Amino acid sequence: MENSLLYPCNNRYRDSRLLDGLWQFQFDPTAKGKAQHWEKGLPQPLKVPVPGSFSELFTKEQQRDYVGDFWYETNFFVPRGWEQTTLWVRFGSLTQRATVYCNGVELTTHEGGFLPVIAALSSVIRLNQENKLVVQLNNELNETSLPCGTQKILPSGRKIAKPYFDFFNYAGIQRSVWLLSLPQVAIQDYSVTFQREEENALVNFDVQTTDSNSVQVRLLDAQGKLVAAAHGKQGTLRVPHAHWWQVRNAYLYQIVIQLKTETGEILDEYSDRIGIRTVEISGTKILLNGKPIYLKGFGKHEDFAILGKTFNWSVAKRDFELMKWSNANCFRTSHYPHAEEWYQFADEEGFLIIDEVPAVGMMRSTHNYVAAGSGKYTHFFETPTVPQLKANHLQQINEMIVRDKNHPSVIAWSLFNEPETTSAYAKEYFTEIFTKARQYDPQKRPLTGALEKNSQPDKCQCFPLLDFICLNRYYGWYISGGADIEEAEQLFQQEMEKWKALNLNVPIVFTEFGADTLPSEHKLPSSMWSQEYQCKYLKMNFHVFDNYDFVQGELVWCFADFQTAEAIMRVNGNRKGVFTRERQPKDAAFMLKQRWETK
Ligand code: BDP
């Protein structure tokens, strides 16, 4: 069950308690916690909120920019009635890596900061007494971890992060923590795939359980009426006149899975909301339910003042309202899998998601946004640490797909953002990544990855691996910006002509294009950083996109301004947001709203 990433669900057979609240917390800059047995209790703890990103909470730079080990602790009681069940703790994520202890005993370790961590508690738990849950975390970056980066030691001996990526390295317990009570014999996982038969749908299911008891699967419509039922761990539900899950018109069914004994006694039940839809690539089109769809929207970060990367329902609600207002239909979870609740929201609201693994920074540069357009070879995949990196990369792709496979909103998997792709080393690396990843998704959704400017049609060795091509391009910003924007358009057209000449017969989606813009700046005529320039820049890009019918999507960088490491090209973070960090529109938002109304 450690492998069961199913989202918590409460019913007669399953129960859960949130452990969110104020926890104890301690930095461990000399990494002495283990030797001093902090797993038994923290010696001098502070109090911090869980979920929370610690960096946004404190007033000293040593705390905000802290890199190294740090520990969390809380106490809990096992609720009454849970005695005969199996007990688990489930973290939505632990960033970047962690070891989990309960009552002084190590339960599990996990690498990677954006996917769930589950640990079995039953063997160490004390009923009728307080139990101590302690987590040791570490937020160092290296070249085998995802995302990639490094550390620097300052003259004082203090360590700071040097990410090879352009967002703040927020860390901590940033998503909810649940105590779970599950039956002794349980449903471990399930997956669904869909086939269209004119207006009817076939829903094929595959259920994994901890033993060989029998399984019943029922499908209920939005009114709770039974529409199909079947027995067995694998099978097919036939749904006559199916309501298809569509963009901004999301119809969700309820799937109810029961695990039963021979005599019909129910041992476990899991239910979930699913949408029936198909996704495929056909020539230069992306098809949803067999019909072409043009992707309109944003690259998105999990980022907000004070919260950092903490999931928050109100921020999520506001973001979906803004995306609906702007007539968007899609976003990319750049550059890591977001909290599960984002996907639930997207399922309900009918938004499409390109789900991205944290493979960002695979380019040896702490200013990747500069290196990305420089044309210089940035090295990466030729070092002896590559096998470890590859193992982590595959593990996280697998965990992401296991976690998110049943969300109708997820239409594609992005397996990287802007790596070095021009060397034979990169080709070998990504050939293995894509070949293995193709086996993970029962729905066989398209695989892609976002390519930076150095990944030109005549240089990139990896684009043939992608089912549709995602391009991040900054013509008019990093390349020929401001007064040179005319030249930018020409250079952009020249590159597009090269893609066209290859006659690839696959869609191209722009997953990044954007200009830093300060909401305080207005300029007539426009100049860089002003709101007018952001509009001019976007219009120029649209002018180019609209010339090519194989361009099948435009996701602006970025949905909202976000925090990054300090740098001379960053004004309190990256300001390419169409919305401010406080989620108010810049002028460009009104322009996008208008374009996307009819596009
Ligand atoms: C691209 C990266 C993205 C950056 C963006 C930028 O994919 O993470 O934030 O450029 O420079 O290189 O704004």
PDB file of N, CA, C and O in Angstrom, residues 271-333:
ATOM      1  N   SER A 271     -14.281   5.517  -4.082  1.00  0.00           N
ATOM      2  CA  SER A 271     -15.029   6.171  -5.155  1.00  0.00           C
ATOM      3  C   SER A 271     -14.331   7.455  -5.566  1.00  0.00           C
ATOM      4  O   SER A 271     -13.585   8.045  -4.789  1.00  0.00           O
ATOM      5  N   ASP A 272     -14.587   7.830  -6.813  1.00  0.00           N
ATOM      6  CA  ASP A 272     -13.849   8.943  -7.403  1.00  0.00           C
ATOM      7  C   ASP A 272     -14.716   9.567  -8.482  1.00  0.00           C
ATOM      8  O   ASP A 272     -15.637   8.923  -8.985  1.00  0.00           O
ATOM      9  N   ARG A 273     -14.395  10.798  -8.853  1.00  0.00           N
ATOM     10  CA  ARG A 273     -15.122  11.454  -9.942  1.00  0.00           C
ATOM     11  C   ARG A 273     -14.279  11.337 -11.212  1.00  0.00           C
ATOM     12  O   ARG A 273     -13.113  11.727 -11.212  1.00  0.00           O
ATOM     13  N   ILE A 274     -14.866  10.780 -12.253  1.00  0.00           N
ATOM     14  CA  ILE A 274     -14.107  10.630 -13.498  1.00  0.00           C
ATOM     15  C   ILE A 274     -14.870  11.283 -14.658  1.00  0.00           C
ATOM     16  O   ILE A 274     -16.082  11.391 -14.624  1.00  0.00           O
ATOM     17  N   GLY A 275     -14.115  11.684 -15.653  1.00  0.00           N
ATOM     18  CA  GLY A 275     -14.721  12.254 -16.858  1.00  0.00           C
ATOM     19  C   GLY A 275     -14.400  11.336 -18.026  1.00  0.00           C
ATOM     20  O   GLY A 275     -13.295  10.805 -18.127  1.00  0.00           O
ATOM     21  N   ILE A 276     -15.371  11.147 -18.908  1.00  0.00           N
ATOM     22  CA  ILE A 276     -15.155  10.276 -20.067  1.00  0.00           C
ATOM     23  C   ILE A 276     -14.728  11.157 -21.241  1.00  0.00           C
ATOM     24  O   ILE A 276     -15.480  12.051 -21.660  1.00  0.00           O
ATOM     25  N   ARG A 277     -13.539  10.920 -21.712  1.00  0.00           N
ATOM     26  CA  ARG A 277     -13.050  11.709 -22.866  1.00  0.00           C
ATOM     27  C   ARG A 277     -11.872  10.963 -23.491  1.00  0.00           C
ATOM     28  O   ARG A 277     -11.227  10.132 -22.860  1.00  0.00           O
ATOM     29  N   THR A 278     -11.618  11.252 -24.756  1.00  0.00           N
ATOM     30  CA  THR A 278     -10.443  10.669 -25.400  1.00  0.00           C
ATOM     31  C   THR A 278      -9.511  11.807 -25.823  1.00  0.00           C
ATOM     32  O   THR A 278      -9.969  12.922 -26.068  1.00  0.00           O
ATOM     33  N   VAL A 279      -8.238  11.498 -25.892  1.00  0.00           N
ATOM     34  CA  VAL A 279      -7.238  12.469 -26.353  1.00  0.00           C
ATOM     35  C   VAL A 279      -6.360  11.757 -27.365  1.00  0.00           C
ATOM     36  O   VAL A 279      -5.906  10.633 -27.111  1.00  0.00           O
ATOM     37  N   GLU A 280      -6.136  12.371 -28.502  1.00  0.00           N
ATOM     38  CA  GLU A 280      -5.179  11.785 -29.438  1.00  0.00           C
ATOM     39  C   GLU A 280      -4.560  12.869 -30.297  1.00  0.00           C
ATOM     40  O   GLU A 280      -5.110  13.974 -30.404  1.00  0.00           O
ATOM     41  N   ILE A 281      -3.443  12.533 -30.890  1.00  0.00           N
ATOM     42  CA  ILE A 281      -2.807  13.435 -31.848  1.00  0.00           C
ATOM     43  C   ILE A 281      -3.056  12.834 -33.222  1.00  0.00           C
ATOM     44  O   ILE A 281      -2.789  11.648 -33.438  1.00  0.00           O
ATOM     45  N   SER A 282      -3.582  13.656 -34.118  1.00  0.00           N
ATOM     46  CA  SER A 282      -3.819  13.151 -35.461  1.00  0.00           C
ATOM     47  C   SER A 282      -3.270  14.183 -36.444  1.00  0.00           C
ATOM     48  O   SER A 282      -3.802  15.286 -36.548  1.00  0.00           O
ATOM     49  N   GLY A 283      -2.186  13.832 -37.103  1.00  0.00           N
ATOM     50  CA  GLY A 283      -1.519  14.811 -37.969  1.00  0.00           C
ATOM     51  C   GLY A 283      -1.136  16.019 -37.137  1.00  0.00           C
ATOM     52  O   GLY A 283      -0.588  15.877 -36.035  1.00  0.00           O
ATOM     53  N   THR A 284      -1.484  17.200 -37.612  1.00  0.00           N
ATOM     54  CA  THR A 284      -1.103  18.418 -36.873  1.00  0.00           C
ATOM     55  C   THR A 284      -2.177  18.841 -35.864  1.00  0.00           C
ATOM     56  O   THR A 284      -2.136  19.958 -35.368  1.00  0.00           O
ATOM     57  N   LYS A 285      -3.128  17.965 -35.583  1.00  0.00           N
ATOM     58  CA  LYS A 285      -4.216  18.356 -34.667  1.00  0.00           C
ATOM     59  C   LYS A 285      -4.144  17.607 -33.345  1.00  0.00           C
ATOM     60  O   LYS A 285      -3.752  16.448 -33.286  1.00  0.00           O
ATOM     61  N   ILE A 286      -4.572  18.322 -32.298  1.00  0.00           N
ATOM     62  CA  ILE A 286      -4.785  17.678 -30.994  1.00  0.00           C
ATOM     63  C   ILE A 286      -6.282  17.429 -30.910  1.00  0.00           C
ATOM     64  O   ILE A 286      -7.073  18.367 -31.050  1.00  0.00           O
ATOM     65  N   LEU A 287      -6.666  16.176 -30.742  1.00  0.00           N
ATOM     66  CA  LEU A 287      -8.096  15.858 -30.749  1.00  0.00           C
ATOM     67  C   LEU A 287      -8.580  15.524 -29.341  1.00  0.00           C
ATOM     68  O   LEU A 287      -8.005  14.682 -28.653  1.00  0.00           O
ATOM     69  N   LEU A 288      -9.646  16.179 -28.947  1.00  0.00           N
ATOM     70  CA  LEU A 288     -10.329  15.851 -27.699  1.00  0.00           C
ATOM     71  C   LEU A 288     -11.697  15.323 -28.104  1.00  0.00           C
ATOM     72  O   LEU A 288     -12.438  16.030 -28.817  1.00  0.00           O
ATOM     73  N   ASN A 289     -12.003  14.106 -27.701  1.00  0.00           N
ATOM     74  CA  ASN A 289     -13.255  13.464 -28.139  1.00  0.00           C
ATOM     75  C   ASN A 289     -13.389  13.490 -29.660  1.00  0.00           C
ATOM     76  O   ASN A 289     -14.469  13.718 -30.206  1.00  0.00           O
ATOM     77  N   GLY A 290     -12.253  13.326 -30.325  1.00  0.00           N
ATOM     78  CA  GLY A 290     -12.266  13.239 -31.786  1.00  0.00           C
ATOM     79  C   GLY A 290     -12.310  14.585 -32.493  1.00  0.00           C
ATOM     80  O   GLY A 290     -12.265  14.635 -33.719  1.00  0.00           O
ATOM     81  N   LYS A 291     -12.383  15.697 -31.729  1.00  0.00           N
ATOM     82  CA  LYS A 291     -12.482  17.020 -32.381  1.00  0.00           C
ATOM     83  C   LYS A 291     -11.249  17.864 -32.068  1.00  0.00           C
ATOM     84  O   LYS A 291     -10.762  17.847 -30.933  1.00  0.00           O
ATOM     85  N   PRO A 292     -10.781  18.629 -33.069  1.00  0.00           N
ATOM     86  CA  PRO A 292      -9.576  19.432 -32.842  1.00  0.00           C
ATOM     87  C   PRO A 292      -9.788  20.488 -31.765  1.00  0.00           C
ATOM     88  O   PRO A 292     -10.850  21.097 -31.691  1.00  0.00           O
ATOM     89  N   ILE A 293      -8.752  20.672 -30.966  1.00  0.00           N
ATOM     90  CA  ILE A 293      -8.827  21.681 -29.910  1.00  0.00           C
ATOM     91  C   ILE A 293      -7.555  22.520 -29.939  1.00  0.00           C
ATOM     92  O   ILE A 293      -6.457  21.975 -30.075  1.00  0.00           O
ATOM     93  N   TYR A 294      -7.710  23.831 -29.858  1.00  0.00           N
ATOM     94  CA  TYR A 294      -6.562  24.743 -29.839  1.00  0.00           C
ATOM     95  C   TYR A 294      -6.323  25.123 -28.367  1.00  0.00           C
ATOM     96  O   TYR A 294      -7.244  25.579 -27.681  1.00  0.00           O
ATOM     97  N   LEU A 295      -5.104  24.913 -27.885  1.00  0.00           N
ATOM     98  CA  LEU A 295      -4.816  25.169 -26.471  1.00  0.00           C
ATOM     99  C   LEU A 295      -4.557  26.661 -26.245  1.00  0.00           C
ATOM    100  O   LEU A 295      -3.725  27.267 -26.929  1.00  0.00           O
ATOM    101  N   LYS A 296      -5.265  27.236 -25.271  1.00  0.00           N
ATOM    102  CA  LYS A 296      -5.135  28.666 -24.961  1.00  0.00           C
ATOM    103  C   LYS A 296      -4.953  28.777 -23.451  1.00  0.00           C
ATOM    104  O   LYS A 296      -5.783  28.237 -22.702  1.00  0.00           O
ATOM    105  N   GLY A 297      -3.922  29.447 -23.034  1.00  0.00           N
ATOM    106  CA  GLY A 297      -3.778  29.566 -21.589  1.00  0.00           C
ATOM    107  C   GLY A 297      -2.395  29.966 -21.154  1.00  0.00           C
ATOM    108  O   GLY A 297      -1.749  30.814 -21.796  1.00  0.00           O
ATOM    109  N   PHE A 298      -1.910  29.310 -20.126  1.00  0.00           N
ATOM    110  CA  PHE A 298      -0.730  29.805 -19.433  1.00  0.00           C
ATOM    111  C   PHE A 298       0.198  28.680 -18.971  1.00  0.00           C
ATOM    112  O   PHE A 298      -0.240  27.562 -18.741  1.00  0.00           O
ATOM    113  N   GLY A 299       1.455  29.041 -18.781  1.00  0.00           N
ATOM    114  CA  GLY A 299       2.329  28.272 -17.918  1.00  0.00           C
ATOM    115  C   GLY A 299       2.048  28.787 -16.525  1.00  0.00           C
ATOM    116  O   GLY A 299       1.896  29.990 -16.311  1.00  0.00           O
ATOM    117  N   LYS A 300       1.932  27.869 -15.568  1.00  0.00           N
ATOM    118  CA  LYS A 300       1.573  28.285 -14.201  1.00  0.00           C
ATOM    119  C   LYS A 300       2.567  27.774 -13.196  1.00  0.00           C
ATOM    120  O   LYS A 300       3.042  26.654 -13.316  1.00  0.00           O
ATOM    121  N   HIS A 301       2.845  28.583 -12.185  1.00  0.00           N
ATOM    122  CA  HIS A 301       3.616  28.118 -11.036  1.00  0.00           C
ATOM    123  C   HIS A 301       2.688  27.997  -9.841  1.00  0.00           C
ATOM    124  O   HIS A 301       1.650  28.658  -9.785  1.00  0.00           O
ATOM    125  N   GLU A 302       3.064  27.188  -8.874  1.00  0.00           N
ATOM    126  CA  GLU A 302       2.443  27.290  -7.556  1.00  0.00           C
ATOM    127  C   GLU A 302       3.244  28.370  -6.852  1.00  0.00           C
ATOM    128  O   GLU A 302       4.431  28.155  -6.536  1.00  0.00           O
ATOM    129  N   ASP A 303       2.662  29.515  -6.619  1.00  0.00           N
ATOM    130  CA  ASP A 303       3.429  30.628  -6.053  1.00  0.00           C
ATOM    131  C   ASP A 303       2.463  31.711  -5.584  1.00  0.00           C
ATOM    132  O   ASP A 303       1.569  32.110  -6.327  1.00  0.00           O
ATOM    133  N   PHE A 304       2.657  32.163  -4.358  1.00  0.00           N
ATOM    134  CA  PHE A 304       1.848  33.266  -3.836  1.00  0.00           C
ATOM    135  C   PHE A 304       2.590  33.864  -2.644  1.00  0.00           C
ATOM    136  O   PHE A 304       3.335  33.166  -1.958  1.00  0.00           O
ATOM    137  N   ALA A 305       2.372  35.168  -2.410  1.00  0.00           N
ATOM    138  CA  ALA A 305       3.040  35.829  -1.279  1.00  0.00           C
ATOM    139  C   ALA A 305       2.690  35.100   0.020  1.00  0.00           C
ATOM    140  O   ALA A 305       1.562  34.632   0.198  1.00  0.00           O
ATOM    141  N   ILE A 306       3.650  35.018   0.907  1.00  0.00           N
ATOM    142  CA  ILE A 306       3.556  34.360   2.225  1.00  0.00           C
ATOM    143  C   ILE A 306       3.371  32.849   2.112  1.00  0.00           C
ATOM    144  O   ILE A 306       4.006  32.093   2.820  1.00  0.00           O
ATOM    145  N   LEU A 307       2.537  32.413   1.169  1.00  0.00           N
ATOM    146  CA  LEU A 307       2.309  30.973   1.035  1.00  0.00           C
ATOM    147  C   LEU A 307       3.454  30.267   0.328  1.00  0.00           C
ATOM    148  O   LEU A 307       3.653  29.074   0.519  1.00  0.00           O
ATOM    149  N   GLY A 308       4.210  30.983  -0.517  1.00  0.00           N
ATOM    150  CA  GLY A 308       5.228  30.303  -1.321  1.00  0.00           C
ATOM    151  C   GLY A 308       4.555  29.285  -2.217  1.00  0.00           C
ATOM    152  O   GLY A 308       3.669  29.624  -3.000  1.00  0.00           O
ATOM    153  N   LYS A 309       4.896  28.018  -2.041  1.00  0.00           N
ATOM    154  CA  LYS A 309       4.271  26.972  -2.854  1.00  0.00           C
ATOM    155  C   LYS A 309       3.226  26.177  -2.075  1.00  0.00           C
ATOM    156  O   LYS A 309       2.879  25.055  -2.455  1.00  0.00           O
ATOM    157  N   THR A 310       2.719  26.757  -1.002  1.00  0.00           N
ATOM    158  CA  THR A 310       1.679  26.070  -0.221  1.00  0.00           C
ATOM    159  C   THR A 310       0.392  26.016  -1.017  1.00  0.00           C
ATOM    160  O   THR A 310      -0.030  27.037  -1.570  1.00  0.00           O
ATOM    161  N   PHE A 311      -0.262  24.862  -1.041  1.00  0.00           N
ATOM    162  CA  PHE A 311      -1.567  24.817  -1.706  1.00  0.00           C
ATOM    163  C   PHE A 311      -2.576  25.584  -0.858  1.00  0.00           C
ATOM    164  O   PHE A 311      -2.637  25.446   0.358  1.00  0.00           O
ATOM    165  N   ASN A 312      -3.401  26.392  -1.514  1.00  0.00           N
ATOM    166  CA  ASN A 312      -4.442  27.140  -0.814  1.00  0.00           C
ATOM    167  C   ASN A 312      -5.686  27.185  -1.698  1.00  0.00           C
ATOM    168  O   ASN A 312      -5.621  27.604  -2.849  1.00  0.00           O
ATOM    169  N   TRP A 313      -6.823  26.759  -1.157  1.00  0.00           N
ATOM    170  CA  TRP A 313      -8.059  26.664  -1.947  1.00  0.00           C
ATOM    171  C   TRP A 313      -8.503  28.019  -2.484  1.00  0.00           C
ATOM    172  O   TRP A 313      -9.035  28.110  -3.589  1.00  0.00           O
ATOM    173  N   SER A 314      -8.300  29.084  -1.705  1.00  0.00           N
ATOM    174  CA  SER A 314      -8.784  30.399  -2.157  1.00  0.00           C
ATOM    175  C   SER A 314      -7.953  30.904  -3.332  1.00  0.00           C
ATOM    176  O   SER A 314      -8.496  31.470  -4.286  1.00  0.00           O
ATOM    177  N   VAL A 315      -6.639  30.705  -3.269  1.00  0.00           N
ATOM    178  CA  VAL A 315      -5.791  31.103  -4.399  1.00  0.00           C
ATOM    179  C   VAL A 315      -6.197  30.292  -5.629  1.00  0.00           C
ATOM    180  O   VAL A 315      -6.341  30.832  -6.729  1.00  0.00           O
ATOM    181  N   ALA A 316      -6.425  29.006  -5.432  1.00  0.00           N
ATOM    182  CA  ALA A 316      -6.802  28.151  -6.570  1.00  0.00           C
ATOM    183  C   ALA A 316      -8.126  28.619  -7.166  1.00  0.00           C
ATOM    184  O   ALA A 316      -8.276  28.732  -8.386  1.00  0.00           O
ATOM    185  N   LYS A 317      -9.088  28.940  -6.314  1.00  0.00           N
ATOM    186  CA  LYS A 317     -10.402  29.402  -6.802  1.00  0.00           C
ATOM    187  C   LYS A 317     -10.225  30.685  -7.630  1.00  0.00           C
ATOM    188  O   LYS A 317     -10.747  30.813  -8.732  1.00  0.00           O
ATOM    189  N   ARG A 318      -9.470  31.636  -7.067  1.00  0.00           N
ATOM    190  CA  ARG A 318      -9.240  32.904  -7.776  1.00  0.00           C
ATOM    191  C   ARG A 318      -8.558  32.642  -9.133  1.00  0.00           C
ATOM    192  O   ARG A 318      -8.920  33.217 -10.153  1.00  0.00           O
ATOM    193  N   ASP A 319      -7.575  31.761  -9.145  1.00  0.00           N
ATOM    194  CA  ASP A 319      -6.864  31.475 -10.396  1.00  0.00           C
ATOM    195  C   ASP A 319      -7.804  30.883 -11.445  1.00  0.00           C
ATOM    196  O   ASP A 319      -7.749  31.251 -12.617  1.00  0.00           O
ATOM    197  N   PHE A 320      -8.662  29.979 -11.027  1.00  0.00           N
ATOM    198  CA  PHE A 320      -9.598  29.405 -12.004  1.00  0.00           C
ATOM    199  C   PHE A 320     -10.597  30.462 -12.485  1.00  0.00           C
ATOM    200  O   PHE A 320     -10.971  30.487 -13.658  1.00  0.00           O
ATOM    201  N   GLU A 321     -11.025  31.350 -11.585  1.00  0.00           N
ATOM    202  CA  GLU A 321     -11.936  32.420 -12.014  1.00  0.00           C
ATOM    203  C   GLU A 321     -11.249  33.306 -13.056  1.00  0.00           C
ATOM    204  O   GLU A 321     -11.843  33.703 -14.045  1.00  0.00           O
ATOM    205  N   LEU A 322      -9.966  33.622 -12.817  1.00  0.00           N
ATOM    206  CA  LEU A 322      -9.233  34.470 -13.765  1.00  0.00           C
ATOM    207  C   LEU A 322      -9.019  33.748 -15.093  1.00  0.00           C
ATOM    208  O   LEU A 322      -9.119  34.350 -16.167  1.00  0.00           O
ATOM    209  N   MET A 323      -8.731  32.465 -15.023  1.00  0.00           N
ATOM    210  CA  MET A 323      -8.521  31.716 -16.270  1.00  0.00           C
ATOM    211  C   MET A 323      -9.823  31.631 -17.064  1.00  0.00           C
ATOM    212  O   MET A 323      -9.822  31.757 -18.285  1.00  0.00           O
ATOM    213  N   LYS A 324     -10.939  31.458 -16.356  1.00  0.00           N
ATOM    214  CA  LYS A 324     -12.233  31.397 -17.062  1.00  0.00           C
ATOM    215  C   LYS A 324     -12.542  32.753 -17.684  1.00  0.00           C
ATOM    216  O   LYS A 324     -12.949  32.840 -18.831  1.00  0.00           O
ATOM    217  N   TRP A 325     -12.310  33.810 -16.899  1.00  0.00           N
ATOM    218  CA  TRP A 325     -12.571  35.188 -17.374  1.00  0.00           C
ATOM    219  C   TRP A 325     -11.758  35.477 -18.642  1.00  0.00           C
ATOM    220  O   TRP A 325     -12.247  36.113 -19.573  1.00  0.00           O
ATOM    221  N   SER A 326     -10.519  34.950 -18.683  1.00  0.00           N
ATOM    222  CA  SER A 326      -9.661  35.277 -19.827  1.00  0.00           C
ATOM    223  C   SER A 326      -9.917  34.358 -21.036  1.00  0.00           C
ATOM    224  O   SER A 326      -9.217  34.460 -22.031  1.00  0.00           O
ATOM    225  N   ASN A 327     -10.898  33.484 -20.932  1.00  0.00           N
ATOM    226  CA  ASN A 327     -11.242  32.551 -22.016  1.00  0.00           C
ATOM    227  C   ASN A 327     -10.142  31.529 -22.298  1.00  0.00           C
ATOM    228  O   ASN A 327     -10.019  31.022 -23.417  1.00  0.00           O
ATOM    229  N   ALA A 328      -9.333  31.240 -21.294  1.00  0.00           N
ATOM    230  CA  ALA A 328      -8.307  30.189 -21.429  1.00  0.00           C
ATOM    231  C   ALA A 328      -8.971  28.821 -21.329  1.00  0.00           C
ATOM    232  O   ALA A 328     -10.096  28.701 -20.827  1.00  0.00           O
ATOM    233  N   ASN A 329      -8.269  27.793 -21.810  1.00  0.00           N
ATOM    234  CA  ASN A 329      -8.789  26.428 -21.647  1.00  0.00           C
ATOM    235  C   ASN A 329      -7.726  25.449 -21.161  1.00  0.00           C
ATOM    236  O   ASN A 329      -7.997  24.265 -21.024  1.00  0.00           O
ATOM    237  N   CYS A 330      -6.503  25.946 -20.910  1.00  0.00           N
ATOM    238  CA  CYS A 330      -5.408  25.000 -20.640  1.00  0.00           C
ATOM    239  C   CYS A 330      -4.315  25.651 -19.801  1.00  0.00           C
ATOM    240  O   CYS A 330      -4.103  26.862 -19.878  1.00  0.00           O
ATOM    241  N   PHE A 331      -3.616  24.876 -18.989  1.00  0.00           N
ATOM    242  CA  PHE A 331      -2.376  25.356 -18.384  1.00  0.00           C
ATOM    243  C   PHE A 331      -1.385  24.219 -18.242  1.00  0.00           C
ATOM    244  O   PHE A 331      -1.759  23.049 -18.252  1.00  0.00           O
ATOM    245  N   ARG A 332      -0.119  24.603 -18.149  1.00  0.00           N
ATOM    246  CA  ARG A 332       0.963  23.632 -17.938  1.00  0.00           C
ATOM    247  C   ARG A 332       1.414  23.774 -16.491  1.00  0.00           C
ATOM    248  O   ARG A 332       1.585  24.897 -16.001  1.00  0.00           O
ATOM    249  N   THR A 333       1.610  22.663 -15.801  1.00  0.00           N
ATOM    250  CA  THR A 333       2.039  22.711 -14.395  1.00  0.00           C
ATOM    251  C   THR A 333       3.549  22.896 -14.339  1.00  0.00           C
ATOM    252  O   THR A 333       4.269  22.101 -13.755  1.00  0.00           O
TER     253      THR A 333
END
